[in-house]
C-alpha cells in the first residue's frame, strides 16, 4: 500500500487552514461555514478573527506575488476582518478544497461553499490551503506561530 493510500478502516488526521474572507464575514456567513465543516466531521482546532496587515497578506499570498491580480488580492484581504480556522480530520486538505469549490464562484458547483454563497473571484468567500506545505506557511503567517 503506497504512502498516500489508506486502508478503508484507518484514518490519519490531517490539518488544513480555511480563512473566511472579508466578504464572507461582512455577509454573516461565518456560522454557516463553520457548521458545514463540523457537520462533515472536522474538528475546529484553532480559530481567530483578525484584520490582516499588508505585510501579513503579502506573505500569506506570496505564491501569487508575480500575478497581475496580486495587488487587488492583498488590498481585498486586508479590507476588513477575516476568520481563520484550523480544521483537523481525514484527508483535510483535499476534502476541504472539494467542499469550498472552484475559485471562480460563478462556476463553482452547487453544494460547495463558493457555489452556494457567491458570484465573485477576488471576493470568493473563503480561502483553503492547497497543500500541506501551504498549510504550514499560511498557519504561521496567520497566527504568528
Ligand atoms: P484563494 O483561494 O484565496 O487564492 C488566491 C486568490 O486569488 C483566489 O482565491 C482568488 O480570490 C484570487 N484571484 C483574483 N483574481 C484571480 C484570477 N484571475 N485567477 C485566480 N485567482 C484570482
mmCIF file of C-alpha atoms and ligand atoms in Angstrom:
data_model
loop_
_atom_site.group_PDB
_atom_site.id
_atom_site.type_symbol
_atom_site.label_atom_id
_atom_site.label_comp_id
_atom_site.label_asym_id
_atom_site.label_seq_id
_atom_site.Cartn_x
_atom_site.Cartn_y
_atom_site.Cartn_z
ATOM 1 C CA UNK A 1 0.000 0.000 0.000
ATOM 2 C CA UNK A 2 1.524 3.388 -1.081
ATOM 3 C CA UNK A 3 2.263 6.267 1.283
ATOM 4 C CA UNK A 4 -0.871 8.245 0.316
ATOM 5 C CA UNK A 5 -3.123 5.177 0.215
ATOM 6 C CA UNK A 6 -5.040 4.361 3.377
ATOM 7 C CA UNK A 7 -6.845 1.243 4.457
ATOM 8 C CA UNK A 8 -10.601 1.917 4.438
ATOM 9 C CA UNK A 9 -10.585 1.372 8.212
ATOM 10 C CA UNK A 10 -7.705 3.669 9.121
ATOM 11 C CA UNK A 11 -7.954 7.424 9.431
ATOM 12 C CA UNK A 12 -4.853 9.549 9.816
ATOM 13 C CA UNK A 13 -5.974 13.062 10.764
ATOM 14 C CA UNK A 14 -4.558 15.925 8.694
ATOM 15 C CA UNK A 15 -4.736 19.673 9.302
ATOM 16 C CA UNK A 16 -5.721 22.465 6.945
ATOM 17 C CA UNK A 17 -6.463 26.181 7.248
ATOM 18 C CA UNK A 18 -9.513 27.992 5.979
ATOM 19 C CA UNK A 19 -9.946 31.750 6.054
ATOM 20 C CA UNK A 20 -13.409 33.288 5.754
ATOM 21 C CA UNK A 21 -12.625 36.346 3.629
ATOM 22 C CA UNK A 22 -13.875 39.894 4.356
ATOM 23 C CA UNK A 23 -16.928 39.420 2.093
ATOM 24 C CA UNK A 24 -17.904 36.235 3.972
ATOM 25 C CA UNK A 25 -17.530 37.946 7.355
ATOM 26 C CA UNK A 26 -19.441 41.066 6.215
ATOM 27 C CA UNK A 27 -22.281 38.875 4.908
ATOM 28 C CA UNK A 28 -22.590 36.929 8.166
ATOM 29 C CA UNK A 29 -21.507 33.563 6.728
ATOM 30 C CA UNK A 30 -19.004 32.530 9.439
ATOM 31 C CA UNK A 31 -21.525 30.425 11.391
ATOM 32 C CA UNK A 32 -22.839 28.644 8.292
ATOM 33 C CA UNK A 33 -19.322 27.845 7.067
ATOM 34 C CA UNK A 34 -18.237 26.561 10.484
ATOM 35 C CA UNK A 35 -21.425 24.472 10.671
ATOM 36 C CA UNK A 36 -20.703 22.762 7.332
ATOM 37 C CA UNK A 37 -17.202 21.698 8.359
ATOM 38 C CA UNK A 38 -18.355 20.481 11.782
ATOM 39 C CA UNK A 39 -21.268 18.593 10.221
ATOM 40 C CA UNK A 40 -18.843 16.899 7.827
ATOM 41 C CA UNK A 41 -16.859 15.641 10.821
ATOM 42 C CA UNK A 42 -13.891 18.021 11.031
ATOM 43 C CA UNK A 43 -12.685 19.302 14.392
ATOM 44 C CA UNK A 44 -12.089 23.040 14.639
ATOM 45 C CA UNK A 45 -8.776 23.020 16.496
ATOM 46 C CA UNK A 46 -7.919 26.722 16.258
ATOM 47 C CA UNK A 47 -9.935 29.832 15.402
ATOM 48 C CA UNK A 48 -9.165 33.552 15.306
ATOM 49 C CA UNK A 49 -10.678 36.721 13.890
ATOM 50 C CA UNK A 50 -8.245 39.417 12.786
ATOM 51 C CA UNK A 51 -7.652 42.078 10.160
ATOM 52 C CA UNK A 52 -4.509 41.152 8.218
ATOM 53 C CA UNK A 53 -1.755 43.722 7.848
ATOM 54 C CA UNK A 54 -0.406 44.410 4.343
ATOM 55 C CA UNK A 55 2.860 42.581 5.184
ATOM 56 C CA UNK A 56 0.953 39.578 6.556
ATOM 57 C CA UNK A 57 -1.267 39.429 3.447
ATOM 58 C CA UNK A 58 1.743 39.669 1.100
ATOM 59 C CA UNK A 59 3.385 36.741 2.904
ATOM 60 C CA UNK A 60 0.122 34.767 3.087
ATOM 61 C CA UNK A 61 -0.344 35.083 -0.687
ATOM 62 C CA UNK A 62 3.394 35.020 -1.555
ATOM 63 C CA UNK A 63 2.926 32.290 -4.202
ATOM 64 C CA UNK A 64 0.829 34.816 -6.178
ATOM 65 C CA UNK A 65 3.367 37.678 -5.876
ATOM 66 C CA UNK A 66 4.087 37.731 -9.639
ATOM 67 C CA UNK A 67 0.420 37.564 -10.715
ATOM 68 C CA UNK A 68 -1.280 40.629 -12.161
ATOM 69 C CA UNK A 69 -4.089 40.333 -9.582
ATOM 70 C CA UNK A 70 -1.715 40.326 -6.571
ATOM 71 C CA UNK A 71 -2.312 43.995 -5.638
ATOM 72 C CA UNK A 72 -6.077 43.596 -5.780
ATOM 73 C CA UNK A 73 -5.873 40.392 -3.733
ATOM 74 C CA UNK A 74 -3.812 41.999 -0.947
ATOM 75 C CA UNK A 75 -5.983 45.091 -0.894
ATOM 76 C CA UNK A 76 -9.159 42.969 -0.643
ATOM 77 C CA UNK A 77 -7.977 40.547 2.047
ATOM 78 C CA UNK A 78 -6.847 43.484 4.247
ATOM 79 C CA UNK A 79 -10.140 45.386 3.724
ATOM 80 C CA UNK A 80 -11.812 44.035 6.864
ATOM 81 C CA UNK A 81 -11.805 41.293 9.470
ATOM 82 C CA UNK A 82 -11.319 37.678 8.413
ATOM 83 C CA UNK A 83 -11.790 34.468 10.426
ATOM 84 C CA UNK A 84 -9.136 31.756 10.199
ATOM 85 C CA UNK A 85 -9.744 28.200 11.368
ATOM 86 C CA UNK A 86 -7.551 25.132 11.528
ATOM 87 C CA UNK A 87 -9.644 22.077 10.628
ATOM 88 C CA UNK A 88 -8.444 18.617 11.571
ATOM 89 C CA UNK A 89 -9.706 15.360 10.096
ATOM 90 C CA UNK A 90 -9.278 12.726 7.444
ATOM 91 C CA UNK A 91 -7.628 13.939 4.217
ATOM 92 C CA UNK A 92 -8.420 17.506 5.331
ATOM 93 C CA UNK A 93 -6.610 19.463 2.590
ATOM 94 C CA UNK A 94 -8.322 17.740 -0.351
ATOM 95 C CA UNK A 95 -11.693 17.198 1.336
ATOM 96 C CA UNK A 96 -11.998 20.817 2.471
ATOM 97 C CA UNK A 97 -10.981 22.081 -1.017
ATOM 98 C CA UNK A 98 -13.804 19.981 -2.521
ATOM 99 C CA UNK A 99 -16.271 21.493 -0.028
ATOM 100 C CA UNK A 100 -15.005 25.019 -0.852
ATOM 101 C CA UNK A 101 -15.448 24.638 -4.631
ATOM 102 C CA UNK A 102 -13.927 26.277 -7.696
ATOM 103 C CA UNK A 103 -12.045 29.599 -7.439
ATOM 104 C CA UNK A 104 -14.496 31.354 -9.778
ATOM 105 C CA UNK A 105 -17.593 31.315 -7.585
ATOM 106 C CA UNK A 106 -19.982 31.625 -10.528
ATOM 107 C CA UNK A 107 -18.587 28.341 -11.886
ATOM 108 C CA UNK A 108 -18.424 26.529 -8.534
ATOM 109 C CA UNK A 109 -20.730 23.534 -8.205
ATOM 110 C CA UNK A 110 -23.956 23.835 -6.236
ATOM 111 C CA UNK A 111 -23.456 22.317 -2.798
ATOM 112 C CA UNK A 112 -19.981 23.806 -2.420
ATOM 113 C CA UNK A 113 -19.487 26.917 -0.266
ATOM 114 C CA UNK A 114 -18.494 29.156 -3.184
ATOM 115 C CA UNK A 115 -21.197 27.568 -5.348
ATOM 116 C CA UNK A 116 -23.897 28.325 -2.792
ATOM 117 C CA UNK A 117 -22.857 31.720 -1.435
ATOM 118 C CA UNK A 118 -21.318 33.949 -4.073
ATOM 119 C CA UNK A 119 -20.504 35.055 -7.570
ATOM 120 C CA UNK A 120 -17.081 36.625 -7.008
ATOM 121 C CA UNK A 121 -13.449 35.858 -7.814
ATOM 122 C CA UNK A 122 -11.340 38.016 -5.527
ATOM 123 C CA UNK A 123 -14.362 38.116 -3.226
ATOM 124 C CA UNK A 124 -14.947 34.354 -3.309
ATOM 125 C CA UNK A 125 -15.970 33.992 0.366
ATOM 126 C CA UNK A 126 -13.300 31.597 1.617
ATOM 127 C CA UNK A 127 -9.679 30.521 1.190
ATOM 128 C CA UNK A 128 -8.408 26.990 1.888
ATOM 129 C CA UNK A 129 -4.821 25.679 1.864
ATOM 130 C CA UNK A 130 -3.986 23.775 -1.334
ATOM 131 C CA UNK A 131 -1.274 21.505 0.167
ATOM 132 C CA UNK A 132 0.309 20.590 3.490
ATOM 133 C CA UNK A 133 3.259 22.880 2.609
ATOM 134 C CA UNK A 134 0.886 25.810 2.029
ATOM 135 C CA UNK A 135 -0.907 24.965 5.283
ATOM 136 C CA UNK A 136 2.366 25.143 7.254
ATOM 137 C CA UNK A 137 3.303 28.563 5.791
ATOM 138 C CA UNK A 138 -0.206 30.011 5.939
ATOM 139 C CA UNK A 139 -0.791 28.912 9.528
ATOM 140 C CA UNK A 140 2.477 30.525 10.648
ATOM 141 C CA UNK A 141 1.656 33.727 8.780
ATOM 142 C CA UNK A 142 -1.937 33.872 10.027
ATOM 143 C CA UNK A 143 -1.479 33.030 13.706
ATOM 144 C CA UNK A 144 2.095 34.254 14.122
ATOM 145 C CA UNK A 145 3.343 30.803 15.175
HETATM 146 P P1 LIG B 1 -7.801 31.944 -2.983
HETATM 147 O O1 LIG B 1 -8.195 30.534 -2.869
HETATM 148 O O2 LIG B 1 -7.822 32.786 -1.762
HETATM 149 O O3 LIG B 1 -6.310 32.013 -3.613
HETATM 150 C C1 LIG B 1 -5.848 33.101 -4.367
HETATM 151 C C2 LIG B 1 -6.929 34.070 -4.698
HETATM 152 O O4 LIG B 1 -6.660 34.978 -5.758
HETATM 153 C C3 LIG B 1 -8.159 33.325 -5.174
HETATM 154 O O5 LIG B 1 -8.741 32.635 -4.088
HETATM 155 C C4 LIG B 1 -8.998 34.484 -5.741
HETATM 156 O O6 LIG B 1 -9.788 35.085 -4.730
HETATM 157 C C5 LIG B 1 -7.934 35.500 -6.145
HETATM 158 N N1 LIG B 1 -7.916 35.847 -7.564
HETATM 159 C C6 LIG B 1 -8.129 37.074 -8.062
HETATM 160 N N2 LIG B 1 -8.043 37.075 -9.391
HETATM 161 C C7 LIG B 1 -7.742 35.816 -9.764
HETATM 162 C C8 LIG B 1 -7.535 35.186 -11.020
HETATM 163 N N3 LIG B 1 -7.591 35.868 -12.175
HETATM 164 N N4 LIG B 1 -7.272 33.870 -11.011
HETATM 165 C C9 LIG B 1 -7.203 33.167 -9.843
HETATM 166 N N5 LIG B 1 -7.379 33.739 -8.616
HETATM 167 C C10 LIG B 1 -7.659 35.036 -8.592
#
